[in-house]
Structure formats: C-alpha cells, structure tokens
Amino acid sequence: EPEVTQTPSHQVTQMGQEVILRCVPISNHLYFYWYRQILGQKVEFLVSFYNNEISEKSEIFDDQFSVERPDGSNFTLKIRSTKLEDSAMYFCASKTGLTYNEQFFGPGTRLTVL
Amino acid sequence: KQEVTQIPAALSVPEGENLVLNCSFTDSAIYNLQWFRQDPGKGLTSLLLIQSSQREQTSGRLNASLDKSSGRSTLYIAASQPGDSATYLCAVRRDYGGSQGNLIFGKGTKLSVKP
C-alpha cells in the first residue's frame, strides 16, 4: 500500500543552523501539508501546499520556514535558523485532489535543536 | 477559534472490554472528522474518516460516530486487545471556502489495554 515517507527519522542540529526535512508524498496526491508536535503537546498545522504554492499557513509558519516541491516527488520543509523551541516531531501529510478525502501522514522526523 | 478536546486523557482497561473515547469540538462548522492512532514516537495512522453529513463509520472493531450539532464524536472499540494500546487522536477539518483542509487536533487519549 502506498505510504508517505520522511527522511531523516531523527535530526540533531545546533541552534542557528539551517535544516531541511524531506518528505515523499503518495504519488497521485495533490495536496501536501506539514504539521509539528512538540513533546507532550497537540499536533499543530504549519502549512498546506497545492499547485506549487502555499495555500494556507498558520501563525507558527513565520519567515524562518519555507516549503518547496523541487521535483515531482519530494516535498521539503526548511527552517533557516533553528531555535531551541523548534525541537519537535515534524509530520508530512498528503491527500488526493478529492476534497472530501482523508490525509495520510508520514512517520515523522524528530528534530532536536541543541 | 476551533478547539478540540478529548476526554479522558488516559484510560486503562482489561483486555476484552468494550470502550468509548470522546472528542468534542467548539465550532460545528466542520467538513469532516478523522480519528488517528499514534504509537509512541511514531507517526499518525488514519483509522476512520467521517464526513460532516454522516452519522457514523465502521472499520472492523472500530465504530466512530459524529453529532455535528452538539460538537461531539465518539470512537467505540469493541473487544479491546493489548495491541490496541496507543494514543488516539481526533482531528477536525474546518469548513470554509478556500480551505485546503488543514486539520485541528485534540491532545489525544492514551489507551492502555492490560492482558
């Protein structure tokens, strides 16, 4: 069964460094999302992406964050200058073009900022 | 602003028991509601999706109901097994023009099924 994949599974970085989290959505999906979950907290929406542009973003998704679909398969989240509070599990999700369909989530990347 | 609450935060039951997990949301203008399972340190596995026009959905031993007007959903697990031990998350998708369907999550109910 097709699934969303994410790499790396765990990323450790120093504060102020740039990180890129990678996702490969399910191949026929058209909507892509990033969410994050700080340890012990709710899963929070960051950004949605459709037709090669951001369609919606939360207040968390500030200028330090960017997303890109550099080719036909990958979907990336870049954090330009990481802060301690960016430490979280980051989930990628994707959905077909049908508006009523469910979102499928990847296994997540655990980001630790030291 | 939509808020999703799940009660209880944690639940421990003996194997074989039937159980109900609760989810409530403050704004009834939802497009759909999705139940997920999350194992420790892992991703989210979608269990059931209920459209706003539906009252319930079933998958195996799981049954999810939705009462949109009262802002409630329940996940019923029949004949629980130790393998059902996980955190169960409820998420609603807002319903407004132009929304690409970002989900708003509850904090989850941590279920432990004892052998």
PDB file of N, CA and C in Angstrom, chain A residues 31 33 35 37 40-43 45 48 50 55-56 59 89 91 95 99-108 110, chain B residues 1 3-4 31-32 34 36 38 41-44 46 49 51 89 93-94 96 98-103 105-107:
ATOM      1  N   TYR A  31      -2.376  17.501  -2.637  1.00  0.00           N
ATOM      2  CA  TYR A  31      -2.300  18.433  -1.516  1.00  0.00           C
ATOM      3  C   TYR A  31      -1.253  17.916  -0.539  1.00  0.00           C
ATOM      4  N   TYR A  33       1.048  18.778   3.185  1.00  0.00           N
ATOM      5  CA  TYR A  33       0.952  19.502   4.456  1.00  0.00           C
ATOM      6  C   TYR A  33       2.178  19.214   5.313  1.00  0.00           C
ATOM      7  N   TYR A  35       2.916  19.404   9.546  1.00  0.00           N
ATOM      8  CA  TYR A  35       2.424  19.601  10.902  1.00  0.00           C
ATOM      9  C   TYR A  35       3.606  19.366  11.844  1.00  0.00           C
ATOM     10  N   GLN A  37       4.591  18.442  16.173  1.00  0.00           N
ATOM     11  CA  GLN A  37       4.101  18.064  17.503  1.00  0.00           C
ATOM     12  C   GLN A  37       5.247  18.227  18.496  1.00  0.00           C
ATOM     13  N   GLY A  40       4.569  16.131  24.104  1.00  0.00           N
ATOM     14  CA  GLY A  40       3.507  16.282  25.092  1.00  0.00           C
ATOM     15  C   GLY A  40       2.399  17.235  24.698  1.00  0.00           C
ATOM     16  N   GLN A  41       2.503  17.806  23.498  1.00  0.00           N
ATOM     17  CA  GLN A  41       1.512  18.794  23.064  1.00  0.00           C
ATOM     18  C   GLN A  41       0.692  18.250  21.883  1.00  0.00           C
ATOM     19  N   LYS A  42      -0.255  19.068  21.451  1.00  0.00           N
ATOM     20  CA  LYS A  42      -1.094  18.686  20.318  1.00  0.00           C
ATOM     21  C   LYS A  42      -0.314  18.747  19.016  1.00  0.00           C
ATOM     22  N   VAL A  43      -0.771  18.014  18.037  1.00  0.00           N
ATOM     23  CA  VAL A  43      -0.279  18.161  16.674  1.00  0.00           C
ATOM     24  C   VAL A  43      -0.811  19.490  16.134  1.00  0.00           C
ATOM     25  N   PHE A  45      -0.932  22.391  12.888  1.00  0.00           N
ATOM     26  CA  PHE A  45      -0.784  22.650  11.464  1.00  0.00           C
ATOM     27  C   PHE A  45       0.264  23.736  11.227  1.00  0.00           C
ATOM     28  N   SER A  48       0.004  24.318   4.237  1.00  0.00           N
ATOM     29  CA  SER A  48      -0.508  23.442   3.185  1.00  0.00           C
ATOM     30  C   SER A  48      -0.017  23.962   1.837  1.00  0.00           C
ATOM     31  N   TYR A  50      -0.347  23.449  -2.528  1.00  0.00           N
ATOM     32  CA  TYR A  50      -1.115  22.898  -3.648  1.00  0.00           C
ATOM     33  C   TYR A  50      -0.750  23.642  -4.902  1.00  0.00           C
ATOM     34  N   SER A  55      -0.923  27.330   0.069  1.00  0.00           N
ATOM     35  CA  SER A  55      -2.330  27.692   0.023  1.00  0.00           C
ATOM     36  C   SER A  55      -2.835  28.195   1.373  1.00  0.00           C
ATOM     37  N   GLU A  56      -2.172  27.766   2.431  1.00  0.00           N
ATOM     38  CA  GLU A  56      -2.578  28.211   3.764  1.00  0.00           C
ATOM     39  C   GLU A  56      -1.404  28.005   4.714  1.00  0.00           C
ATOM     40  N   GLU A  59       0.119  30.726  12.068  1.00  0.00           N
ATOM     41  CA  GLU A  59       0.966  31.793  12.614  1.00  0.00           C
ATOM     42  C   GLU A  59       2.336  31.275  13.032  1.00  0.00           C
ATOM     43  N   MET A  89       8.494  16.899  16.728  1.00  0.00           N
ATOM     44  CA  MET A  89       8.311  15.904  15.680  1.00  0.00           C
ATOM     45  C   MET A  89       7.586  16.614  14.541  1.00  0.00           C
ATOM     46  N   PHE A  91       5.643  16.238  10.983  1.00  0.00           N
ATOM     47  CA  PHE A  91       4.926  15.272  10.157  1.00  0.00           C
ATOM     48  C   PHE A  91       4.569  15.891   8.813  1.00  0.00           C
ATOM     49  N   LYS A  95      -2.758  14.298   0.447  1.00  0.00           N
ATOM     50  CA  LYS A  95      -4.166  13.993   0.189  1.00  0.00           C
ATOM     51  C   LYS A  95      -4.397  14.051  -1.314  1.00  0.00           C
ATOM     52  N   THR A  99     -11.818  16.651  -2.541  1.00  0.00           N
ATOM     53  CA  THR A  99     -11.846  17.498  -1.351  1.00  0.00           C
ATOM     54  C   THR A  99     -12.231  16.747  -0.090  1.00  0.00           C
ATOM     55  N   TYR A 100     -13.001  15.665  -0.231  1.00  0.00           N
ATOM     56  CA  TYR A 100     -13.504  15.017   0.978  1.00  0.00           C
ATOM     57  C   TYR A 100     -12.590  13.919   1.503  1.00  0.00           C
ATOM     58  N   ASN A 101     -11.481  13.683   0.833  1.00  0.00           N
ATOM     59  CA  ASN A 101     -10.645  12.544   1.233  1.00  0.00           C
ATOM     60  C   ASN A 101      -9.786  12.820   2.455  1.00  0.00           C
ATOM     61  N   GLU A 102      -9.317  11.728   3.058  1.00  0.00           N
ATOM     62  CA  GLU A 102      -8.535  11.828   4.280  1.00  0.00           C
ATOM     63  C   GLU A 102      -7.085  12.164   3.964  1.00  0.00           C
ATOM     64  N   GLN A 103      -6.404  12.682   4.984  1.00  0.00           N
ATOM     65  CA  GLN A 103      -4.984  12.953   4.884  1.00  0.00           C
ATOM     66  C   GLN A 103      -4.212  11.747   5.399  1.00  0.00           C
ATOM     67  N   PHE A 104      -3.127  11.427   4.710  1.00  0.00           N
ATOM     68  CA  PHE A 104      -2.252  10.337   5.117  1.00  0.00           C
ATOM     69  C   PHE A 104      -0.938  10.931   5.603  1.00  0.00           C
ATOM     70  N   PHE A 105      -0.511  10.460   6.766  1.00  0.00           N
ATOM     71  CA  PHE A 105       0.651  11.036   7.423  1.00  0.00           C
ATOM     72  C   PHE A 105       1.872  10.138   7.285  1.00  0.00           C
ATOM     73  N   GLY A 106       3.034  10.784   7.236  1.00  0.00           N
ATOM     74  CA  GLY A 106       4.291  10.059   7.277  1.00  0.00           C
ATOM     75  C   GLY A 106       4.672   9.726   8.713  1.00  0.00           C
ATOM     76  N   PRO A 107       5.796   9.007   8.892  1.00  0.00           N
ATOM     77  CA  PRO A 107       6.230   8.568  10.222  1.00  0.00           C
ATOM     78  C   PRO A 107       6.848   9.674  11.058  1.00  0.00           C
ATOM     79  N   GLY A 108       7.161  10.811  10.423  1.00  0.00           N
ATOM     80  CA  GLY A 108       7.696  11.944  11.168  1.00  0.00           C
ATOM     81  C   GLY A 108       9.213  12.002  11.180  1.00  0.00           C
ATOM     82  N   ARG A 110      12.007  13.521  13.876  1.00  0.00           N
ATOM     83  CA  ARG A 110      12.216  14.141  15.193  1.00  0.00           C
ATOM     84  C   ARG A 110      13.381  15.111  15.076  1.00  0.00           C
TER      85      ARG A 110
ATOM     86  N   LYS B   1     -12.544  30.523  17.393  1.00  0.00           N
ATOM     87  CA  LYS B   1     -11.434  29.653  17.056  1.00  0.00           C
ATOM     88  C   LYS B   1     -11.781  28.216  17.454  1.00  0.00           C
ATOM     89  N   GLU B   3     -11.587  24.663  18.855  1.00  0.00           N
ATOM     90  CA  GLU B   3     -10.838  23.934  19.870  1.00  0.00           C
ATOM     91  C   GLU B   3     -11.347  22.501  19.904  1.00  0.00           C
ATOM     92  N   VAL B   4     -10.427  21.552  19.981  1.00  0.00           N
ATOM     93  CA  VAL B   4     -10.791  20.144  20.041  1.00  0.00           C
ATOM     94  C   VAL B   4     -10.293  19.581  21.366  1.00  0.00           C
ATOM     95  N   TYR B  31     -15.911  20.201   8.130  1.00  0.00           N
ATOM     96  CA  TYR B  31     -16.070  19.494   6.861  1.00  0.00           C
ATOM     97  C   TYR B  31     -16.064  17.991   7.090  1.00  0.00           C
ATOM     98  N   ASN B  32     -15.136  17.545   7.915  1.00  0.00           N
ATOM     99  CA  ASN B  32     -15.106  16.150   8.308  1.00  0.00           C
ATOM    100  C   ASN B  32     -14.307  15.987   9.589  1.00  0.00           C
ATOM    101  N   GLN B  34     -11.567  13.147  11.566  1.00  0.00           N
ATOM    102  CA  GLN B  34     -10.720  11.985  11.358  1.00  0.00           C
ATOM    103  C   GLN B  34     -10.196  11.501  12.707  1.00  0.00           C
ATOM    104  N   PHE B  36      -7.267   9.139  14.486  1.00  0.00           N
ATOM    105  CA  PHE B  36      -5.943   8.590  14.222  1.00  0.00           C
ATOM    106  C   PHE B  36      -5.485   7.769  15.424  1.00  0.00           C
ATOM    107  N   GLN B  38      -1.749   6.825  17.266  1.00  0.00           N
ATOM    108  CA  GLN B  38      -0.328   7.166  17.310  1.00  0.00           C
ATOM    109  C   GLN B  38       0.358   6.272  18.328  1.00  0.00           C
ATOM    110  N   GLY B  41       6.374   7.608  19.768  1.00  0.00           N
ATOM    111  CA  GLY B  41       7.471   8.003  18.895  1.00  0.00           C
ATOM    112  C   GLY B  41       7.222   7.759  17.421  1.00  0.00           C
ATOM    113  N   LYS B  42       6.000   7.466  17.070  1.00  0.00           N
ATOM    114  CA  LYS B  42       5.686   7.105  15.677  1.00  0.00           C
ATOM    115  C   LYS B  42       4.751   8.126  15.033  1.00  0.00           C
ATOM    116  N   GLY B  43       4.440   7.867  13.766  1.00  0.00           N
ATOM    117  CA  GLY B  43       3.541   8.728  13.023  1.00  0.00           C
ATOM    118  C   GLY B  43       2.088   8.470  13.340  1.00  0.00           C
ATOM    119  N   LEU B  44       1.223   9.092  12.548  1.00  0.00           N
ATOM    120  CA  LEU B  44      -0.218   9.002  12.750  1.00  0.00           C
ATOM    121  C   LEU B  44      -0.814   8.049  11.722  1.00  0.00           C
ATOM    122  N   SER B  46      -4.235   6.779  10.113  1.00  0.00           N
ATOM    123  CA  SER B  46      -5.644   7.132   9.996  1.00  0.00           C
ATOM    124  C   SER B  46      -6.509   5.902  10.235  1.00  0.00           C
ATOM    125  N   LEU B  49     -12.568   8.132   8.886  1.00  0.00           N
ATOM    126  CA  LEU B  49     -12.918   9.493   8.462  1.00  0.00           C
ATOM    127  C   LEU B  49     -14.429   9.570   8.381  1.00  0.00           C
ATOM    128  N   GLN B  51     -17.483  12.106   7.238  1.00  0.00           N
ATOM    129  CA  GLN B  51     -17.873  13.363   6.599  1.00  0.00           C
ATOM    130  C   GLN B  51     -18.929  14.040   7.471  1.00  0.00           C
ATOM    131  N   LEU B  89      -6.049  10.008  18.533  1.00  0.00           N
ATOM    132  CA  LEU B  89      -6.225  11.431  18.271  1.00  0.00           C
ATOM    133  C   LEU B  89      -7.453  11.665  17.407  1.00  0.00           C
ATOM    134  N   ARG B  93     -11.560  18.955  10.381  1.00  0.00           N
ATOM    135  CA  ARG B  93     -11.191  19.802   9.256  1.00  0.00           C
ATOM    136  C   ARG B  93     -12.232  20.909   9.157  1.00  0.00           C
ATOM    137  N   ARG B  94     -11.754  22.124   9.119  1.00  0.00           N
ATOM    138  CA  ARG B  94     -12.663  23.250   9.059  1.00  0.00           C
ATOM    139  C   ARG B  94     -13.402  23.283   7.727  1.00  0.00           C
ATOM    140  N   TYR B  96     -14.693  26.014   5.356  1.00  0.00           N
ATOM    141  CA  TYR B  96     -14.929  27.356   4.859  1.00  0.00           C
ATOM    142  C   TYR B  96     -14.321  27.455   3.471  1.00  0.00           C
ATOM    143  N   GLY B  98     -12.296  27.955   0.299  1.00  0.00           N
ATOM    144  CA  GLY B  98     -10.875  28.126   0.056  1.00  0.00           C
ATOM    145  C   GLY B  98      -9.984  27.313   0.959  1.00  0.00           C
ATOM    146  N   SER B  99     -10.556  26.661   1.952  1.00  0.00           N
ATOM    147  CA  SER B  99      -9.724  25.872   2.867  1.00  0.00           C
ATOM    148  C   SER B  99      -9.127  24.681   2.138  1.00  0.00           C
ATOM    149  N   GLN B 100      -7.841  24.459   2.340  1.00  0.00           N
ATOM    150  CA  GLN B 100      -7.205  23.276   1.797  1.00  0.00           C
ATOM    151  C   GLN B 100      -7.223  22.128   2.793  1.00  0.00           C
ATOM    152  N   GLY B 101      -7.964  22.317   3.853  1.00  0.00           N
ATOM    153  CA  GLY B 101      -8.258  21.171   4.702  1.00  0.00           C
ATOM    154  C   GLY B 101      -7.287  20.906   5.809  1.00  0.00           C
ATOM    155  N   ASN B 102      -6.635  21.950   6.343  1.00  0.00           N
ATOM    156  CA  ASN B 102      -5.754  21.648   7.464  1.00  0.00           C
ATOM    157  C   ASN B 102      -6.570  21.173   8.657  1.00  0.00           C
ATOM    158  N   LEU B 103      -5.991  20.225   9.383  1.00  0.00           N
ATOM    159  CA  LEU B 103      -6.670  19.579  10.493  1.00  0.00           C
ATOM    160  C   LEU B 103      -6.325  20.258  11.810  1.00  0.00           C
ATOM    161  N   PHE B 105      -6.259  19.344  15.787  1.00  0.00           N
ATOM    162  CA  PHE B 105      -6.181  18.129  16.581  1.00  0.00           C
ATOM    163  C   PHE B 105      -6.539  18.352  18.034  1.00  0.00           C
ATOM    164  N   GLY B 106      -7.058  17.279  18.651  1.00  0.00           N
ATOM    165  CA  GLY B 106      -7.118  17.206  20.094  1.00  0.00           C
ATOM    166  C   GLY B 106      -5.798  16.664  20.623  1.00  0.00           C
ATOM    167  N   LYS B 107      -5.686  16.642  21.936  1.00  0.00           N
ATOM    168  CA  LYS B 107      -4.435  16.217  22.550  1.00  0.00           C
ATOM    169  C   LYS B 107      -4.335  14.698  22.646  1.00  0.00           C
TER     170      LYS B 107
END
